[in-house]
mmCIF file of C-alpha atoms in Angstrom:
data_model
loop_
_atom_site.group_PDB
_atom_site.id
_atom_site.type_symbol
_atom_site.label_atom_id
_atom_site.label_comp_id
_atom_site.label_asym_id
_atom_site.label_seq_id
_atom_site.Cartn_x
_atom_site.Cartn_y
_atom_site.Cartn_z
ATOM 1 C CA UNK K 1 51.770 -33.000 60.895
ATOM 2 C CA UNK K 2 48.713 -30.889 60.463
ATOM 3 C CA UNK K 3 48.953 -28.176 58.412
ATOM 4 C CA UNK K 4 46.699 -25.004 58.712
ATOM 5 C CA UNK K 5 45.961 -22.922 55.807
ATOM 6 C CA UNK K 6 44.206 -19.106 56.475
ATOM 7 C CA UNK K 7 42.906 -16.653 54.057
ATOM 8 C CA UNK K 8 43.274 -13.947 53.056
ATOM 9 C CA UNK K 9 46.673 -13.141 54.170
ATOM 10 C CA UNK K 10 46.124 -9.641 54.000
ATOM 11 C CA UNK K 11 42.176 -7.471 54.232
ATOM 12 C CA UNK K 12 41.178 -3.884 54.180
ATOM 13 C CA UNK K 13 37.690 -2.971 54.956
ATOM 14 C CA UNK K 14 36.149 0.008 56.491
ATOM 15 C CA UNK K 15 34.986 0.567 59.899
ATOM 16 C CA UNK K 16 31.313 -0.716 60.349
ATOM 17 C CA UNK K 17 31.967 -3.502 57.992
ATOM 18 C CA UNK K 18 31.645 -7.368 58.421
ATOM 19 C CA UNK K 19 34.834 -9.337 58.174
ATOM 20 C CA UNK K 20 35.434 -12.998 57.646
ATOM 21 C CA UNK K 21 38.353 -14.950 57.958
ATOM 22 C CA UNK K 22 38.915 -18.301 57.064
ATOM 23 C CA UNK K 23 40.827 -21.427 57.971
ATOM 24 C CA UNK K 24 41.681 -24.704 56.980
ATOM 25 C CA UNK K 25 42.762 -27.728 58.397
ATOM 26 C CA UNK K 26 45.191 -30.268 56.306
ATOM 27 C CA UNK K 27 42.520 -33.159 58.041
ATOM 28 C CA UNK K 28 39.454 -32.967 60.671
ATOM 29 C CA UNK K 29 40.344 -31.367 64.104
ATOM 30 C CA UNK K 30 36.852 -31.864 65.407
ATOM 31 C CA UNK K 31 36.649 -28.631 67.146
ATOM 32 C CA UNK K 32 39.458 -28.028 68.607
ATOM 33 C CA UNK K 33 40.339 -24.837 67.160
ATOM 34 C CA UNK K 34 41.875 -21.332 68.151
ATOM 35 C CA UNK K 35 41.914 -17.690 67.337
ATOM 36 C CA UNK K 36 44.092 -15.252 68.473
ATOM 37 C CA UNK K 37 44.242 -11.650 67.960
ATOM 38 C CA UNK K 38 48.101 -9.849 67.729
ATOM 39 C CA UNK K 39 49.177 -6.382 67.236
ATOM 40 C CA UNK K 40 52.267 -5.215 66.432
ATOM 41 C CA UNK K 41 54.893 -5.382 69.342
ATOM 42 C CA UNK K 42 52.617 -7.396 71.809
ATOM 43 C CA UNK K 43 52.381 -10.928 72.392
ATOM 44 C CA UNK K 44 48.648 -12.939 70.688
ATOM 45 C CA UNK K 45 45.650 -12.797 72.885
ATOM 46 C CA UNK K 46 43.018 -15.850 72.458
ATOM 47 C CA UNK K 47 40.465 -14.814 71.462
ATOM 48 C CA UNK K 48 37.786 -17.869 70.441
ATOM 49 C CA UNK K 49 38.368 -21.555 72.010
ATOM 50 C CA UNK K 50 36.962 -25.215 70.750
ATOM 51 C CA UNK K 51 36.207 -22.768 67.609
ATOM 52 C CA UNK K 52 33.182 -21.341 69.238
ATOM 53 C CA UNK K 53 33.323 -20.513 72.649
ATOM 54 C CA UNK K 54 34.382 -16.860 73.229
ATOM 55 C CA UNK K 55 37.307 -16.210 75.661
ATOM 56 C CA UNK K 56 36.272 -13.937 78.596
ATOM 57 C CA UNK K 57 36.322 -10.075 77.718
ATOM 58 C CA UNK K 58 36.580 -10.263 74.486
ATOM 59 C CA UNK K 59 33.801 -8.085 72.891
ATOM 60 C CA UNK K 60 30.429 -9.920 71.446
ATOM 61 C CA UNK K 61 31.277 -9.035 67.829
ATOM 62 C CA UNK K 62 33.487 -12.102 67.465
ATOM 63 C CA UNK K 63 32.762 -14.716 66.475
ATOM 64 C CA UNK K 64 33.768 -18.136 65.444
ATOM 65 C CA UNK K 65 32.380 -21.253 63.556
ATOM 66 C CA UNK K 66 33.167 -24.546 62.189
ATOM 67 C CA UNK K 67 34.033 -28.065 62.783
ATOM 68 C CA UNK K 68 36.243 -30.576 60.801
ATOM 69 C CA UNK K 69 38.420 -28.425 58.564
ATOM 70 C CA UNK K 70 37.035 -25.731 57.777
ATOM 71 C CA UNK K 71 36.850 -22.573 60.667
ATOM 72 C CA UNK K 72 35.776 -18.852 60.466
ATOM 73 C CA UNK K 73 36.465 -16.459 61.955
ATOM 74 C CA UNK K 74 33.945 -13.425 62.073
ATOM 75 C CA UNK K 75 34.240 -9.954 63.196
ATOM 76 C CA UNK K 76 30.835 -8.216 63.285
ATOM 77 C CA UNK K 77 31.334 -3.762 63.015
ATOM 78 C CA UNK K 78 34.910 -3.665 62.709
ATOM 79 C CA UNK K 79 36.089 -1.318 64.999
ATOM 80 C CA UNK K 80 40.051 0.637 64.801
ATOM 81 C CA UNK K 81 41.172 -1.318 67.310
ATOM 82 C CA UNK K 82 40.810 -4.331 65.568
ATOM 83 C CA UNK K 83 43.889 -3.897 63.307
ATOM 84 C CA UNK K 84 45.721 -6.664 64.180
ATOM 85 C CA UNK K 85 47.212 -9.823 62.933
ATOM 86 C CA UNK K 86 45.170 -12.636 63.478
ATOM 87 C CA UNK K 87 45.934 -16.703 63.672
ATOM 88 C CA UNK K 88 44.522 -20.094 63.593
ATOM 89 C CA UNK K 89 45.874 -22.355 65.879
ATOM 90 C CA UNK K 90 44.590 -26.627 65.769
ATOM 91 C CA UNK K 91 44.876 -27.530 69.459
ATOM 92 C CA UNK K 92 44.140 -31.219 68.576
ATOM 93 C CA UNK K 93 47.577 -32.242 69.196
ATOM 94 C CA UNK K 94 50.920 -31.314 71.157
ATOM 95 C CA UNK K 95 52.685 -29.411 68.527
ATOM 96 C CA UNK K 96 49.647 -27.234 68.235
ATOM 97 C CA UNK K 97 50.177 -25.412 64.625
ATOM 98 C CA UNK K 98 49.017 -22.018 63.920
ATOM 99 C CA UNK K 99 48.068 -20.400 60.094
ATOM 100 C CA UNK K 100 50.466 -18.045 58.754
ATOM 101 C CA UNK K 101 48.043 -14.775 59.749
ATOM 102 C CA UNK K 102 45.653 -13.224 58.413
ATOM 103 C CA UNK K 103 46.573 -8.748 58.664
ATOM 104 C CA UNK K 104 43.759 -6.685 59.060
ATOM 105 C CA UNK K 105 43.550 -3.180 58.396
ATOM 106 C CA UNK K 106 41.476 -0.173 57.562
ATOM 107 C CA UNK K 107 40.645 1.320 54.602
ATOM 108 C CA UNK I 1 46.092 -11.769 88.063
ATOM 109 C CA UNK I 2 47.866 -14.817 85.605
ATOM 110 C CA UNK I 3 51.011 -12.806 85.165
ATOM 111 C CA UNK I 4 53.886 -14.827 83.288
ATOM 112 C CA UNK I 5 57.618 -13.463 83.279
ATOM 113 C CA UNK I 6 60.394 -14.378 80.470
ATOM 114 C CA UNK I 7 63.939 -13.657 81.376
ATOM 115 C CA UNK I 8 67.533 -14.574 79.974
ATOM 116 C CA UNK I 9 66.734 -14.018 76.017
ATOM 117 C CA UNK I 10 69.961 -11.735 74.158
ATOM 118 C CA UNK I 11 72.851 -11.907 71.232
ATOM 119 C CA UNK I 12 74.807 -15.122 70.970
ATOM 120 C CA UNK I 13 77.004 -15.927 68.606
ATOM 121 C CA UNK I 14 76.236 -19.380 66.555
ATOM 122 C CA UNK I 15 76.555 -22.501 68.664
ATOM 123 C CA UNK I 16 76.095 -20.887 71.880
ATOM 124 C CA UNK I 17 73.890 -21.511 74.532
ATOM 125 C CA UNK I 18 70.934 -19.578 76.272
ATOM 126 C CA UNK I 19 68.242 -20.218 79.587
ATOM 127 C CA UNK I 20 65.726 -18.734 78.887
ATOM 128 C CA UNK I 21 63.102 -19.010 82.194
ATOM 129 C CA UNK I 22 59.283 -17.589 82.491
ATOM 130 C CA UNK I 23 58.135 -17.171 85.807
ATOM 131 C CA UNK I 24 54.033 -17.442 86.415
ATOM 132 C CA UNK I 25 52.494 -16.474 89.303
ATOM 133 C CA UNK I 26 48.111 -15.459 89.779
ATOM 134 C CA UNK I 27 47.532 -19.321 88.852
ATOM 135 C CA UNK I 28 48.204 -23.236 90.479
ATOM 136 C CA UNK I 29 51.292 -23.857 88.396
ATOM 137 C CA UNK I 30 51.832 -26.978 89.045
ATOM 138 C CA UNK I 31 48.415 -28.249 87.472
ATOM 139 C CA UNK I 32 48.641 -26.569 83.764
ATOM 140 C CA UNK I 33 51.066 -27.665 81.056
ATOM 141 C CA UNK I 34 53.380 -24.978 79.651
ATOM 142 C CA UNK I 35 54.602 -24.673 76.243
ATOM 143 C CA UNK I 36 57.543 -22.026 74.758
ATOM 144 C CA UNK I 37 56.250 -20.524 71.115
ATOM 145 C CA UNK I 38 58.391 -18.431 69.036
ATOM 146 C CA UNK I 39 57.994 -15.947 66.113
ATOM 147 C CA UNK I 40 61.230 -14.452 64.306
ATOM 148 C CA UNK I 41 61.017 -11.221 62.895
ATOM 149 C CA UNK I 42 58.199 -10.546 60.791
ATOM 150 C CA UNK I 43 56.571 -14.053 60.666
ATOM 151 C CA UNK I 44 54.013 -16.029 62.311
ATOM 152 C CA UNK I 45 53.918 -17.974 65.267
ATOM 153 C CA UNK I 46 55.711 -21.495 66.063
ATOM 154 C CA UNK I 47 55.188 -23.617 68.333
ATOM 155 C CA UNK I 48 59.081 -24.569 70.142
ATOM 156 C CA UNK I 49 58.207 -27.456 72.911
ATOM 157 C CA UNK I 50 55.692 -28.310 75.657
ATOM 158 C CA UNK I 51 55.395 -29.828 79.055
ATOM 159 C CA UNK I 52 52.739 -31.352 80.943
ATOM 160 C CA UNK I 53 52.045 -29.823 84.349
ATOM 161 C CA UNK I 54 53.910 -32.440 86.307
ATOM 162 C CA UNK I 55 56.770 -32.245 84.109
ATOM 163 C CA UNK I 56 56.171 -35.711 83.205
ATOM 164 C CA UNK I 57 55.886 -35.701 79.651
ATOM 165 C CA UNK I 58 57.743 -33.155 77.295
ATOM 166 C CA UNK I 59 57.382 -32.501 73.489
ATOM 167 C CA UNK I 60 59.545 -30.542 71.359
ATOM 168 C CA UNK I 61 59.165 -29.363 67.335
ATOM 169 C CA UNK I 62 61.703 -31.108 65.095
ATOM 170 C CA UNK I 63 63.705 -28.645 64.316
ATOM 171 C CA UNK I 64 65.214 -28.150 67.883
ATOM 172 C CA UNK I 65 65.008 -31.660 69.059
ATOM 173 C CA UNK I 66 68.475 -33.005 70.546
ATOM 174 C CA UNK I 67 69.244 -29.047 70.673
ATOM 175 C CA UNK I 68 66.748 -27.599 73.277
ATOM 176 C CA UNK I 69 65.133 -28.571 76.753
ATOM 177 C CA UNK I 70 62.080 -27.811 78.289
ATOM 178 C CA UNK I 71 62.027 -28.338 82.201
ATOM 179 C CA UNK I 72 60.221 -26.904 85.001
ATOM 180 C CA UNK I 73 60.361 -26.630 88.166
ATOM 181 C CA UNK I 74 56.831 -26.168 89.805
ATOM 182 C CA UNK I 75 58.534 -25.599 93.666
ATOM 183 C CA UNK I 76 59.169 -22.558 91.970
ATOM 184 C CA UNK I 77 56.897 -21.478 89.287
ATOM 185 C CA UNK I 78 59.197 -20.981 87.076
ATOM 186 C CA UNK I 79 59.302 -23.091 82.990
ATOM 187 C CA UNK I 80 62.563 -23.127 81.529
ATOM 188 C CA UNK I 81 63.809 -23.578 78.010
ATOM 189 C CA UNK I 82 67.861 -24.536 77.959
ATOM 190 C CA UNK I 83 69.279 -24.097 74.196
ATOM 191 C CA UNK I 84 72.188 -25.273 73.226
ATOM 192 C CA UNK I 85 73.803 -25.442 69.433
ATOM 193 C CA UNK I 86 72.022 -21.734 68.739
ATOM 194 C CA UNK I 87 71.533 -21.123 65.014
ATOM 195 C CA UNK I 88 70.501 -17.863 63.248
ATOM 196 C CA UNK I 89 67.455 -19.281 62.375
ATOM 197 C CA UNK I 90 66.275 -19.409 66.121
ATOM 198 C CA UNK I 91 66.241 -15.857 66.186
ATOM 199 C CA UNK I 92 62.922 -15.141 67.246
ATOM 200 C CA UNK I 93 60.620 -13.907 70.331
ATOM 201 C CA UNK I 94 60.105 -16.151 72.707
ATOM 202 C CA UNK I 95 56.891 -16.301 73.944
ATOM 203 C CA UNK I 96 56.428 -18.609 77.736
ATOM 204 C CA UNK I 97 52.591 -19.966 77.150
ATOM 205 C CA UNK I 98 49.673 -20.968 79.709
ATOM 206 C CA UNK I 99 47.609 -23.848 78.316
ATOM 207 C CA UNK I 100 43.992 -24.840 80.273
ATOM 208 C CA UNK I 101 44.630 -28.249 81.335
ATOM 209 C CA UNK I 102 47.141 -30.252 82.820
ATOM 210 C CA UNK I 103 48.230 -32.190 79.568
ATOM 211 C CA UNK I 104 49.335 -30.579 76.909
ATOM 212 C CA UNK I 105 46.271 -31.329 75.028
ATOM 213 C CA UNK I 106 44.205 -29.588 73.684
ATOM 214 C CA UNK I 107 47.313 -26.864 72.938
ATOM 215 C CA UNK I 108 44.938 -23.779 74.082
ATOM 216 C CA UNK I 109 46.931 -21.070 75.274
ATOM 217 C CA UNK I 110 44.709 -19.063 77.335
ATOM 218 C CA UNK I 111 47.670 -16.584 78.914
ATOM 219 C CA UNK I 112 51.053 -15.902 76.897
ATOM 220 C CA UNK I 113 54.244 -14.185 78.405
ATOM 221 C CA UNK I 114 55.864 -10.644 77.540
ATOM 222 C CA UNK I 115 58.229 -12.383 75.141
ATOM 223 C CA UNK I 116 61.871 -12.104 75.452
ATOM 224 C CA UNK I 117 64.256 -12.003 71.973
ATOM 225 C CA UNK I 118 66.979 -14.087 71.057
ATOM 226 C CA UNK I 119 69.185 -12.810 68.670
ATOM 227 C CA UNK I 120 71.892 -15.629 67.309
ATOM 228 C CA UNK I 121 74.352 -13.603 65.087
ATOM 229 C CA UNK I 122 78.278 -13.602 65.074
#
């Protein structure tokens, strides 16, 4: 199975700041990764497809990057209502494993 | 509007069964696979089982193989997840997933459900 690795598991940064999150894959998953965005008591939104292509109404200052096994993601002026949890997820098979999260907050 | 629907999550006691059924509607059903994740309290996300939009071709996590069963039944837009054997450790939200294709590759999920909670406790 393909394991996904994310760090940090926890970051605080201030509003206005830039904020990168990274993942890794146990072995190369081309592109084929996802982000998704959760806060507490809802269900994950995607966010970033094919680790790259922004999802439709999701605001410009995300971003993704990467190929093989090794993905960021990249929030550009973090804004309050991106405190969230937020996961990796290889879609390069069926069983389609996601990181253990990656909390954001605010300082 | 893709709109998805869980249903039939609750308490059982261990070794009980559930149905637990996601209704989508705003989308062709029939032509995107469908997979259940779940998340138990306070953890991450895990993927449960997937099926491909005919039905054909179902996939489940180790862990509840020979215990669960995906099925759907696209005359009526409606994914199922039958689970039999309930432990405490499948205590979790249920989430009922949209993926982007037909096959359940790549494992996308571009709409999620509500979520409905299963609580297995005596």
């Amino acid at each position: 199975d393909i394991q996904m690795t994310q760090s940090p598991s926890t970051l605080s940064a201030s509003v206005g700041d830039r904020v990168t999150i990274t993942c890794r894959a146990s072995q190369s998953i081309s592109n084929w990764l996802a982000w998704y965005q959760q806060k507490p008591g809802k269900a994950p939104k995607l966010l970033i497809y094919k680790a790259s292509s922004l999802e439709s109404g999701v605001p410009s200052r995300f971003s993704g990057s990467g190929s093989g096994t090794e993905f960021t993601l990249t929030i550009n002026s973090l804004q309050p209502a991106d405190c969230a949890t937020y996961y990796c997820q290889q879609c390069n098979t069926y069983s389609g494993t996601f990181g253990q999260g990656t909390k954001v907050e605010i300082k | 509007e893709v709109q998805l629907l869980e249903s039939g999550g609750g308490l059982v006691q261990p070794g009980g069964s559930l149905r637990l059924s996601c209704e989508g509607s705003g989308f062709t059903f029939n032509i995107y696979a469908m997979n259940w994740v779940r998340q138990a309290p306070g953890k991450g996300l895990e993927w449960v089982s997937g099926i491909s939009g005919s039905g054909g071709s179902t996939y489940y996590t180790d862990s509840v193989k020979g215990r669960f069963t995906i099925s759907r039944d696209n005359s009526k837009n409606t994914l199922y997840l039958q689970m039999n054997s309930l432990r405490a450790e499948d205590t979790a939200v249920y989430y009922c997933a949209k993926l982007g294709d037909i096959g359940v590759i790549p494992a996308v999920v571009f709409y999620w459900g509500q979520g409905t909670l299963v609580t297995v406790s005596s």
